[in-house]
Structure formats: C-alpha cells, structure tokens
Amino acid sequence: MVDEHKATDAFKNRCTNAALTLESCSSYFIDRISLNESTEDRKDNTLDVWLREGPWKPDVVISLSNLHSVRPWEPGLAPIFIDGISLIHLPKLPLLWPAEAVGRLDRSKDLPELVWLRITGPLEVDAVASIVTVYQAQSDDAASVLR
C-alpha cells in the first residue's frame, strides 16, 4: 500500500474518521489537557486532550498540531464531564465552511484545510489546527486476541 499524502479528500476523510471515533465519547470525561505553544513557529504548537470514561471503555487522545486558533479555558479543572464533542473539517477556498465556522478565522487562498475541535461542558475546548490525530486505546475484548 502506498501512502499518498496529497491524495484527494485524504484530510477530509481523516477528519471524518476522527469525528466518528469521537461520537462515542460523549459520556467521557476530560482527564487531562496539554497545550504547548511555541513563540517561534506555529507548526510546533500542539494541543492534546485525554478522554476517559473508566476501565470498561478505551481511553481516547485527541492530538492537534499546527494550531491556528485556541480559545483559552480555565486551568486546573479535571476530570470534567463532556456535554458535547465535535470535530469538523474546514475545507480550503473556494469551498464553503459550515455556517458556525464563518468568521472564525480570516480566510485566504493560502489557508490550508483545517480541522475544528469543539468540546462543550463545564470546561470548553475550542481549537482549529492543520493536523489531527485521534488515538483510541484497544478495548479489553480486542486485546484478548493475539494477532
């Protein structure tokens, strides 16, 4: 299999698959958040959010890199339950953004495809980035089988 990083719709599909994984996390808690900001290069900026429900469900980590926007949250509040979670693909121009994302960032032809993470609850996380990875721990059922 050849990994073609510039394949048509690859980033959109990555966002969609990540969003589908996160749909099952609405009953989870935010266990920990890590924001690393570089003053030199935005590409070095990362946001990691660890989600946990308990030992009966696999932990999930959302990792965003090359941050374009992060709205601050009140530190020191963990674990916090989640009311809602969404991950939305924001395409390049000339394609339109969803109505709720319009005005979120200044759009230009140089702005790449982006992903928008929103977590609502007592603690709100709102971030836009160029790179997204969602890690899901293996469940005990899946881990019980040796490949």
XYZ file of C-alpha atoms in Angstrom:
147
model
C 0.000 0.000 0.000
C 1.333 3.419 -0.919
C 0.639 6.346 1.387
C -0.134 9.337 -0.804
C -0.201 12.368 1.464
C -1.719 14.550 -1.247
C -4.495 12.111 -2.141
C -7.799 13.814 -2.909
C -10.030 14.015 0.173
C -7.382 12.366 2.417
C -7.536 15.126 5.058
C -11.332 15.331 4.853
C -11.564 11.555 5.330
C -9.109 11.690 8.249
C -11.320 14.331 9.884
C -14.482 12.316 9.217
C -12.969 9.135 10.671
C -11.755 11.038 13.730
C -15.203 12.612 14.177
C -16.831 9.168 14.001
C -14.488 7.890 16.710
C -15.294 10.896 18.910
C -19.078 10.411 18.559
C -18.845 7.586 21.104
C -17.057 9.849 23.617
C -19.999 11.988 24.725
C -20.138 10.143 28.071
C -16.395 10.503 28.668
C -14.549 12.940 30.930
C -11.671 15.234 30.058
C -8.905 13.638 32.088
C -6.075 15.978 31.076
C -5.223 18.761 28.615
C -1.793 19.782 27.389
C -1.130 22.924 25.337
C 2.388 23.549 24.051
C 2.840 26.898 22.352
C 5.968 27.984 20.526
C 6.588 31.681 20.065
C 8.835 30.937 17.088
C 6.809 28.672 14.813
C 3.075 27.886 14.879
C 3.845 24.450 13.385
C 5.341 23.499 16.751
C 2.113 24.341 18.637
C 0.200 21.307 19.878
C -2.939 20.602 21.866
C -3.549 17.163 23.361
C -6.777 16.199 25.115
C -7.033 12.916 27.027
C -10.544 11.479 27.377
C -11.508 8.708 29.764
C -14.715 7.042 30.882
C -13.397 4.236 33.011
C -11.795 0.841 32.764
C -14.707 -0.557 30.746
C -14.114 1.740 27.729
C -10.894 2.519 25.860
C -9.184 5.848 26.538
C -9.017 8.351 23.666
C -6.403 11.020 22.963
C -7.055 13.885 20.536
C -3.869 15.466 19.233
C -3.922 18.692 17.220
C -0.795 20.206 15.652
C -0.037 23.370 13.732
C -2.640 25.286 15.713
C -4.261 28.292 14.050
C -6.531 29.165 16.965
C -7.097 28.030 20.550
C -9.602 29.666 22.832
C -8.402 29.597 26.430
C -10.058 27.583 29.135
C -9.905 27.732 32.906
C -6.955 25.571 34.013
C -7.000 23.121 36.872
C -10.428 21.618 36.297
C -10.103 17.867 35.774
C -11.673 15.427 35.374
C -14.606 17.236 33.787
C -17.567 15.619 32.049
C -18.334 16.343 28.410
C -21.708 17.694 27.279
C -20.808 17.549 23.586
C -17.866 16.936 21.295
C -17.423 17.632 17.598
C -14.637 17.615 15.087
C -15.432 19.488 11.865
C -13.494 19.590 8.588
C -12.929 23.132 7.289
C -12.040 22.981 3.558
C -9.789 25.300 1.581
C -11.173 28.095 -0.575
C -13.282 28.190 -2.738
C -15.317 25.602 -0.784
C -17.616 26.990 1.900
C -17.207 26.481 5.622
C -20.140 25.419 7.819
C -22.166 28.458 8.930
C -20.993 28.233 12.572
C -17.327 28.445 11.436
C -17.714 31.523 9.245
C -15.743 34.412 10.736
C -13.758 32.039 12.957
C -10.507 32.815 11.083
C -9.526 35.148 8.284
C -9.700 33.008 5.159
C -7.204 33.400 2.364
C -6.124 31.269 -0.558
C -3.009 30.331 1.454
C -5.007 28.886 4.364
C -4.889 25.065 4.195
C -7.654 22.615 5.013
C -8.289 22.743 8.746
C -9.998 20.815 11.493
C -12.090 22.417 14.228
C -12.373 20.675 17.601
C -15.121 21.765 19.980
C -15.758 20.221 23.376
C -18.586 21.643 25.470
C -19.365 21.226 29.135
C -18.179 22.931 32.311
C -14.820 23.194 30.524
C -14.934 24.330 26.888
C -12.213 23.480 24.400
C -12.227 25.234 21.022
C -9.272 24.825 18.663
C -8.505 24.981 14.935
C -5.489 23.152 13.508
C -3.940 21.777 10.321
C -3.136 18.316 11.687
C -5.351 15.956 13.684
C -4.746 12.515 15.120
C -7.153 10.588 17.314
C -5.725 7.654 19.256
C -8.059 5.087 20.776
C -6.723 2.506 23.199
C -7.533 -1.075 22.404
C -10.505 -2.432 24.331
C -10.017 -5.480 26.571
C -12.048 -7.579 24.123
C -9.780 -6.660 21.218
C -6.656 -7.006 23.380
C -7.654 -10.525 24.430
C -6.915 -11.813 20.910
C -3.292 -12.292 19.903
C -2.669 -11.418 16.256
